[in-house]
Short mmCIF file of C-alpha atoms and ligand atoms in Angstrom, two decimals:
data_model
loop_
_atom_site.label_atom_id
_atom_site.label_comp_id
_atom_site.label_asym_id
_atom_site.label_seq_id
_atom_site.Cartn_x
_atom_site.Cartn_y
_atom_site.Cartn_z
CA UNK K 1407 41.18 -46.52 -21.15
CA UNK K 1408 43.96 -44.92 -23.11
CA UNK K 1409 44.89 -41.43 -22.08
CA UNK K 1410 44.14 -38.46 -24.32
CA UNK K 1411 47.13 -36.91 -25.99
CA UNK K 1412 48.36 -33.43 -25.29
CA UNK K 1413 50.97 -31.67 -27.36
CA UNK K 1414 52.52 -28.28 -27.11
CA UNK K 1415 55.77 -26.70 -28.23
CA UNK K 1416 58.02 -23.84 -27.34
CA UNK K 1417 60.68 -22.05 -29.33
CA UNK K 1418 64.25 -21.87 -28.09
CA UNK K 1419 64.38 -18.12 -28.39
CA UNK K 1420 65.08 -15.85 -25.46
CA UNK K 1421 65.07 -16.72 -21.82
CA UNK K 1422 62.34 -18.42 -19.90
CA UNK K 1423 60.68 -15.49 -18.19
CA UNK K 1424 57.77 -15.36 -15.79
CA UNK K 1425 55.31 -14.58 -18.57
CA UNK K 1426 56.10 -17.85 -20.33
CA UNK K 1427 56.22 -19.75 -17.06
CA UNK K 1428 52.83 -18.62 -15.77
CA UNK K 1429 51.36 -18.54 -19.27
CA UNK K 1430 52.33 -22.04 -20.31
CA UNK K 1431 54.95 -24.12 -18.54
CA UNK K 1432 53.29 -24.28 -15.14
CA UNK K 1433 50.20 -25.68 -16.82
CA UNK K 1434 52.21 -28.14 -18.93
CA UNK K 1435 53.70 -29.56 -15.75
CA UNK K 1436 50.26 -30.18 -14.26
CA UNK K 1437 48.89 -31.78 -17.41
CA UNK K 1438 51.50 -34.55 -17.28
CA UNK K 1439 49.63 -36.46 -14.61
CA UNK K 1440 46.39 -36.90 -16.52
CA UNK K 1441 47.42 -37.05 -20.14
CA UNK K 1442 49.89 -38.61 -22.49
CA UNK K 1443 52.00 -35.50 -23.05
CA UNK K 1444 54.39 -34.46 -25.80
CA UNK K 1445 56.35 -31.25 -25.35
CA UNK K 1446 58.54 -30.08 -28.18
CA UNK K 1447 61.42 -27.66 -28.32
CA UNK K 1448 60.89 -26.39 -31.82
CA UNK K 1449 64.24 -25.30 -33.17
CA UNK K 1450 63.15 -25.39 -36.83
CA UNK K 1451 60.62 -22.73 -35.88
CA UNK K 1452 63.33 -20.63 -34.27
CA UNK K 1453 64.98 -20.24 -37.69
CA UNK K 1454 62.06 -18.25 -39.06
CA UNK K 1455 63.16 -15.03 -37.39
CA UNK K 1456 66.66 -13.55 -37.67
CA UNK K 1457 68.86 -15.58 -35.29
CA UNK K 1458 72.48 -16.28 -34.40
CA UNK K 1459 73.64 -19.68 -35.64
CA UNK K 1460 76.15 -20.12 -32.83
CA UNK K 1461 73.46 -19.54 -30.22
CA UNK K 1462 70.84 -21.97 -31.43
CA UNK K 1463 72.22 -25.25 -30.06
CA UNK K 1464 73.13 -23.78 -26.65
CA UNK K 1465 69.69 -22.16 -26.47
CA UNK K 1466 68.03 -25.46 -27.34
CA UNK K 1467 69.79 -27.30 -24.51
CA UNK K 1468 69.33 -24.46 -22.08
CA UNK K 1469 65.60 -24.50 -22.66
CA UNK K 1470 65.50 -28.27 -22.22
CA UNK K 1471 67.28 -27.93 -18.87
CA UNK K 1472 64.98 -25.11 -17.84
CA UNK K 1473 61.87 -27.10 -18.67
CA UNK K 1474 63.05 -30.08 -16.65
CA UNK K 1475 63.92 -27.78 -13.76
CA UNK K 1476 60.34 -26.48 -13.93
CA UNK K 1477 59.02 -30.02 -13.55
CA UNK K 1478 58.58 -31.41 -17.05
CA UNK K 1479 59.66 -35.02 -17.27
CA UNK K 1480 62.57 -35.57 -19.62
CA UNK K 1481 60.77 -38.47 -21.27
CA UNK K 1482 57.97 -36.16 -22.38
CA UNK K 1483 60.31 -33.73 -24.10
CA UNK K 1484 61.55 -33.90 -27.66
CA UNK K 1485 63.73 -31.70 -29.78
CA UNK K 1486 62.15 -31.02 -33.14
CA UNK K 1487 65.26 -31.33 -35.29
CA UNK K 1488 65.86 -34.84 -33.93
CA UNK K 1489 62.56 -35.83 -35.53
CA UNK K 1490 62.94 -34.78 -39.16
CA UNK K 1491 59.57 -36.37 -40.02
CA UNK K 1492 57.96 -33.11 -38.86
CA UNK K 1493 59.48 -31.41 -41.87
CA UNK K 1494 58.43 -34.19 -44.19
CA UNK K 1495 54.82 -33.84 -43.10
CA UNK K 1496 55.18 -30.07 -43.31
CA UNK K 1497 55.98 -30.36 -47.02
CA UNK K 1498 53.01 -32.59 -47.70
CA UNK K 1499 50.74 -30.20 -45.79
CA UNK K 1500 52.19 -27.26 -47.71
CA UNK K 1501 50.79 -28.73 -50.88
CA UNK K 1502 47.36 -28.80 -49.23
CA UNK K 1503 47.37 -25.32 -47.77
CA UNK K 1504 46.04 -22.31 -49.60
CA UNK K 1505 48.28 -19.32 -50.15
CA UNK K 1506 45.34 -17.15 -49.15
CA UNK K 1507 44.85 -19.04 -45.89
CA UNK K 1508 48.37 -18.14 -44.76
CA UNK K 1509 48.01 -14.54 -45.85
CA UNK K 1510 45.38 -14.06 -43.15
CA UNK K 1511 47.64 -15.06 -40.25
CA UNK K 1512 48.02 -12.13 -37.92
CA UNK K 1513 51.19 -13.49 -36.33
CA UNK K 1514 52.86 -13.43 -39.75
CA UNK K 1515 51.82 -9.83 -40.22
CA UNK K 1516 53.21 -8.86 -36.80
CA UNK K 1517 56.42 -10.78 -37.15
CA UNK K 1518 57.17 -9.68 -40.68
CA UNK K 1519 56.76 -6.11 -39.50
CA UNK K 1520 59.25 -6.79 -36.71
CA UNK K 1521 61.69 -8.21 -39.27
CA UNK K 1522 61.35 -5.31 -41.66
CA UNK K 1523 61.92 -2.86 -38.81
CA UNK K 1524 65.32 -4.46 -38.27
CA UNK K 1525 66.55 -3.23 -41.64
CA UNK K 1526 65.93 -3.35 -45.35
CA UNK K 1527 68.23 -6.25 -46.11
CA UNK K 1528 66.88 -8.60 -43.45
CA UNK K 1529 64.85 -11.31 -45.08
CA UNK K 1530 61.19 -11.94 -44.41
CA UNK K 1531 61.46 -15.61 -45.29
CA UNK K 1532 58.90 -17.96 -46.75
CA UNK K 1533 59.69 -20.01 -43.67
CA UNK K 1534 58.09 -17.32 -41.54
CA UNK K 1535 55.16 -17.34 -43.91
CA UNK K 1536 54.59 -21.10 -43.89
CA UNK K 1537 55.48 -21.56 -40.22
CA UNK K 1538 51.86 -22.30 -39.20
CA UNK K 1539 51.94 -25.29 -41.56
CA UNK K 1540 54.97 -26.69 -39.72
CA UNK K 1541 53.04 -26.12 -36.51
CA UNK K 1542 50.15 -28.14 -37.94
CA UNK K 1543 52.62 -30.94 -38.71
CA UNK K 1544 53.99 -30.81 -35.14
CA UNK K 1545 50.51 -31.34 -33.79
CA UNK K 1546 49.03 -33.79 -36.25
CA UNK K 1547 52.04 -36.07 -36.54
CA UNK K 1548 51.27 -37.28 -32.99
CA UNK K 1549 47.51 -37.16 -33.52
CA UNK K 1550 47.14 -34.92 -30.49
CA UNK K 1551 43.69 -34.45 -28.95
CA UNK K 1552 44.40 -31.20 -27.15
CA UNK K 1553 46.87 -28.40 -27.62
CA UNK K 1554 47.40 -26.07 -24.67
CA UNK K 1555 48.22 -22.68 -26.15
CA UNK K 1556 47.65 -19.01 -25.62
CA UNK K 1557 44.91 -17.10 -27.42
CA UNK K 1558 47.53 -15.76 -29.85
CA UNK K 1559 47.72 -19.25 -31.34
CA UNK K 1560 44.00 -19.63 -31.97
CA UNK K 1561 44.30 -18.91 -35.67
CA UNK K 1562 47.09 -21.46 -36.06
CA UNK K 1563 44.96 -24.10 -34.37
CA UNK K 1564 42.08 -23.30 -36.67
CA UNK K 1565 44.40 -23.75 -39.64
CA UNK K 1566 45.62 -27.05 -38.21
CA UNK K 1567 42.06 -28.31 -38.05
CA UNK K 1568 41.41 -27.16 -41.61
CA UNK K 1569 44.50 -28.94 -42.85
CA UNK K 1570 43.52 -32.14 -41.02
CA UNK K 1571 40.06 -31.99 -42.51
CA UNK K 1572 41.34 -31.31 -45.99
CA UNK K 1573 43.82 -34.16 -45.74
CA UNK K 1574 41.11 -36.56 -44.58
CA UNK K 1575 38.86 -35.45 -47.39
CA UNK K 1576 41.63 -35.77 -49.99
CA UNK K 1577 42.54 -39.30 -49.03
CA UNK K 1578 38.95 -40.31 -48.28
CA UNK K 1579 39.72 -41.53 -44.78
CA UNK K 1580 39.33 -40.18 -41.27
CA UNK K 1581 43.03 -40.33 -40.69
CA UNK K 1582 43.82 -37.26 -38.62
CA UNK K 1583 41.97 -36.33 -35.49
CA UNK K 1584 40.87 -32.70 -35.28
CA UNK K 1585 42.78 -31.30 -32.31
CA UNK K 1586 41.14 -28.91 -29.87
CA UNK K 1587 42.93 -25.94 -28.39
CA UNK K 1588 43.05 -25.94 -24.63
CA UNK K 1589 42.84 -22.36 -23.53
CA UNK K 1590 43.54 -22.44 -19.85
CA UNK K 1591 42.78 -19.67 -17.48
CA UNK K 1592 46.12 -18.06 -17.20
CA UNK K 1593 47.17 -14.84 -15.63
CA UNK K 1594 48.40 -12.43 -18.25
CA UNK K 1595 51.59 -11.10 -16.79
CA UNK K 1596 52.60 -7.65 -17.97
CA UNK K 1597 55.99 -6.00 -18.22
CA UNK K 1598 57.06 -4.53 -14.87
CA UNK K 1599 58.64 -1.57 -16.66
CA UNK K 1600 55.65 -0.86 -18.90
CA UNK K 1601 52.54 -2.57 -17.51
CA UNK K 1602 50.52 -1.68 -20.59
CA UNK K 1603 52.44 -4.34 -22.53
CA UNK K 1604 52.59 -8.10 -22.17
CA UNK K 1605 55.76 -9.42 -20.53
CA UNK K 1606 57.93 -10.52 -23.40
CA UNK K 1607 61.61 -11.12 -24.06
CA UNK K 1608 61.53 -9.11 -27.25
CA UNK K 1609 60.71 -5.89 -25.38
CA UNK K 1610 64.16 -5.87 -23.75
CA UNK K 1611 65.88 -6.58 -20.44
CA UNK K 1612 63.85 -4.34 -18.16
CA UNK K 1613 60.56 -5.72 -19.34
CA UNK K 1614 60.75 -9.33 -18.30
CA UNK K 1615 61.79 -11.22 -15.22
CA UNK K 1616 63.93 -14.23 -15.97
CA UNK K 1617 62.68 -17.29 -14.09
CA UNK K 1618 66.31 -18.23 -13.40
CA UNK K 1619 67.46 -14.79 -12.34
CA UNK K 1620 69.26 -14.59 -9.01
CA UNK K 1621 67.15 -13.72 -5.94
CA UNK K 1622 68.86 -10.33 -5.92
CA UNK K 1623 67.93 -9.59 -9.49
CA UNK K 1624 64.33 -10.64 -8.94
CA UNK K 1625 64.02 -8.48 -5.83
CA UNK K 1626 65.57 -5.50 -7.60
CA UNK K 1627 63.28 -5.81 -10.57
CA UNK K 1628 60.18 -5.99 -8.43
CA UNK K 1629 61.35 -3.03 -6.38
CA UNK K 1630 61.70 -0.93 -9.49
CA UNK K 1631 58.37 -2.03 -10.99
CA UNK K 1632 56.19 0.81 -12.19
CA UNK K 1633 53.18 1.35 -9.92
CA UNK K 1634 51.18 4.55 -10.25
CA UNK K 1635 52.29 7.12 -12.70
CA UNK K 1636 51.03 10.61 -11.98
CA UNK K 1637 47.99 11.39 -9.87
CA UNK K 1638 46.27 8.53 -8.03
CA UNK K 1639 43.40 7.32 -10.14
CA UNK K 1640 40.11 5.84 -8.94
CA UNK K 1641 40.82 2.62 -10.78
CA UNK K 1642 43.73 0.42 -9.83
CA UNK K 1643 46.68 1.30 -12.07
CA UNK K 1644 47.91 -1.37 -14.48
CA UNK K 1645 51.25 -1.59 -12.64
CA UNK K 1646 49.64 -2.29 -9.26
CA UNK K 1647 47.19 -4.73 -10.81
CA UNK K 1648 50.14 -6.54 -12.35
CA UNK K 1649 51.88 -6.82 -8.98
CA UNK K 1650 48.72 -8.35 -7.53
CA UNK K 1651 48.59 -10.76 -10.43
CA UNK K 1652 52.20 -11.78 -9.87
CA UNK K 1653 51.53 -12.32 -6.19
CA UNK K 1654 48.52 -14.53 -6.88
CA UNK K 1655 50.27 -16.49 -9.61
CA UNK K 1656 53.27 -17.21 -7.44
CA UNK K 1657 51.20 -18.78 -4.70
CA UNK K 1658 50.43 -15.75 -2.53
CA UNK K 1659 46.65 -15.78 -2.94
CA UNK K 1660 45.87 -15.15 0.73
CA UNK K 1661 48.35 -12.33 1.03
CA UNK K 1662 46.98 -10.84 -2.15
CA UNK K 1663 43.46 -10.90 -0.74
CA UNK K 1664 44.46 -9.23 2.49
CA UNK K 1665 46.59 -6.62 0.72
CA UNK K 1666 43.70 -5.98 -1.58
CA UNK K 1667 41.56 -5.10 1.42
CA UNK K 1668 44.22 -2.58 2.45
CA UNK K 1669 44.13 -1.19 -1.03
CA UNK K 1670 40.36 -0.72 -0.89
CA UNK K 1671 40.75 1.15 2.35
CA UNK K 1672 43.43 3.34 0.80
CA UNK K 1673 45.97 1.94 3.21
CA UNK K 1674 48.17 -0.07 0.92
CA UNK K 1675 51.84 0.80 0.81
CA UNK K 1676 53.26 -0.14 -2.54
CA UNK K 1677 56.63 -0.85 -0.95
CA UNK K 1678 54.96 -3.48 1.20
CA UNK K 1679 53.14 -5.01 -1.74
CA UNK K 1680 56.43 -5.23 -3.62
CA UNK K 1681 58.14 -6.93 -0.70
CA UNK K 1682 55.43 -9.56 -0.64
CA UNK K 1683 55.60 -10.12 -4.37
CA UNK K 1684 59.36 -10.50 -4.26
CA UNK K 1685 59.11 -12.93 -1.36
CA UNK K 1686 56.49 -15.08 -3.05
CA UNK K 1687 58.51 -15.16 -6.25
CA UNK K 1688 61.69 -16.15 -4.45
CA UNK K 1689 59.89 -18.92 -2.63
CA UNK K 1690 58.37 -20.21 -5.82
CA UNK K 1691 61.59 -20.07 -7.84
CA UNK K 1692 63.85 -21.46 -5.13
CA UNK K 1693 63.26 -25.20 -5.83
CA UNK K 1694 63.34 -24.53 -9.57
CA UNK K 1695 66.72 -22.84 -9.25
CA UNK K 1696 68.00 -25.72 -7.14
CA UNK K 1697 66.90 -28.31 -9.68
CA UNK K 1698 68.48 -26.31 -12.47
CA UNK K 1699 71.81 -26.42 -10.64
CA UNK K 1700 71.56 -30.18 -10.28
CA UNK K 1701 70.76 -30.57 -13.95
CA UNK K 1702 73.64 -28.38 -15.02
CA UNK K 1703 75.93 -30.48 -12.86
CA UNK K 1704 74.74 -33.58 -14.76
CA UNK K 1705 74.47 -32.02 -18.17
CA UNK K 1706 75.78 -34.96 -20.10
CA UNK K 1707 73.38 -37.53 -18.78
CA UNK K 1708 70.41 -35.15 -19.08
CA UNK K 1709 71.31 -34.51 -22.72
CA UNK K 1710 71.45 -38.24 -23.32
CA UNK K 1711 68.05 -38.74 -21.73
CA UNK K 1712 66.52 -36.13 -24.00
CA UNK K 1713 68.14 -37.63 -27.06
CA UNK K 1714 66.67 -40.96 -26.04
CA UNK K 1715 63.22 -39.57 -25.40
CA UNK K 1716 63.33 -37.85 -28.79
CA UNK K 1717 64.22 -41.18 -30.39
CA UNK K 1718 61.30 -42.87 -28.72
CA UNK K 1719 58.88 -40.14 -29.62
CA UNK K 1720 60.26 -40.27 -33.16
CA UNK K 1721 58.87 -43.77 -33.56
CA UNK K 1722 55.34 -42.39 -33.28
CA UNK K 1723 56.13 -39.75 -35.91
CA UNK K 1724 57.66 -42.33 -38.24
CA UNK K 1725 54.57 -44.49 -38.10
CA UNK K 1726 52.38 -41.55 -39.02
CA UNK K 1727 54.62 -40.47 -41.88
CA UNK K 1728 54.79 -43.95 -43.31
CA UNK K 1729 51.00 -44.16 -43.47
CA UNK K 1730 50.68 -40.62 -44.78
CA UNK K 1731 53.08 -41.35 -47.65
CA UNK K 1732 51.12 -44.44 -48.57
CA UNK K 1733 47.91 -42.44 -48.50
CA UNK K 1734 49.14 -39.62 -50.74
CA UNK K 1735 50.99 -41.78 -53.27
CA UNK K 1736 54.61 -41.32 -52.21
CA UNK K 1737 57.01 -44.24 -52.24
CA UNK K 1738 58.37 -45.07 -48.81
CA UNK K 1739 62.07 -45.83 -48.33
CA UNK K 1740 61.13 -49.31 -47.17
CA UNK K 1741 58.41 -50.82 -49.29
N1 LIG C 304 53.77 -21.20 -32.64
C1 LIG C 304 54.02 -21.49 -31.25
C2 LIG C 304 54.48 -20.21 -30.54
O1 LIG C 304 55.01 -19.33 -31.16
C3 LIG C 304 55.07 -22.55 -31.09
C4 LIG C 304 54.65 -23.85 -31.69
C5 LIG C 304 55.22 -24.47 -32.75
C6 LIG C 304 53.58 -24.68 -31.23
N2 LIG C 304 54.61 -25.65 -32.98
C7 LIG C 304 53.60 -25.82 -32.07
C8 LIG C 304 52.66 -24.57 -30.19
C9 LIG C 304 52.69 -26.85 -31.88
C10 LIG C 304 51.73 -25.61 -30.03
C11 LIG C 304 51.76 -26.74 -30.86
O2 LIG C 304 54.33 -20.13 -29.35
#
């Protein structure tokens, strides 16, 4: 039996922090054994928010190295700009997507607000507006069955399905499969500096823990994590709950359970909890850090492997595009 296809993508913006690791990458690594997996580093997407040109290529490679260090196989990784067919399909899908459909996207509303807060003359681009259509192209070009994503991407997946359906209807053929989102049970890791907010790179340095930070940095950041603010409440404070979550996610389930008993008895010392969290995190990140060092020492050959895997994955995309152009009445280069 042929394996089902899984596709997901990540933008080369910001560092790989624990929120992204626990929220996505860890799961992507596991999925490789059961599925035919495609993982994209989507650099065209990264252009939709204000960015530094000189940083984009280094950030793209850095993320590729990080992902491999986390356990993704190089042959499952592609870099979006090496497969320009994504953009070709994007254009075709643009002509089949309603203006009103995109207006409803909450991520566009959030992000355009972020852009406008940066200053009057920063552009809210049409690229940001039509970005979900490019996402639909990323997914459909490989005819993916499942797309592991966070809940924040639910609307984009719904749009992808609508576009696939509309395309099929337009050409009178069941050409695209309707992909299903794969919402996995993932711990929602919060900022250690403000546990009421999700851990995210855009909140600033203090708010996220870099997966590749040094052991010292990780320990320091956990030590300074916010626990209880003000009087002890009956309910566990968000900061303490977050530390428990981090402990569980990083493989310290048993410790978490026993510390939780202490907590119930009112005997938990936060300093002790933090020590355990730091220790579990260091243990978990240690092999990842080691692999990263190896990769960096062999940069050139790793880059070549990813270029090659992108070329191989591109063949799948080219086949799809060729058929799509036939179906919608566009001349192909080779006919
Ligand atoms: N929009 C996704 C995000 O911001 C990234 C993304 C782009 C994506 N293309 C995709 C995710 C295709 C899944 C499938 O996280």
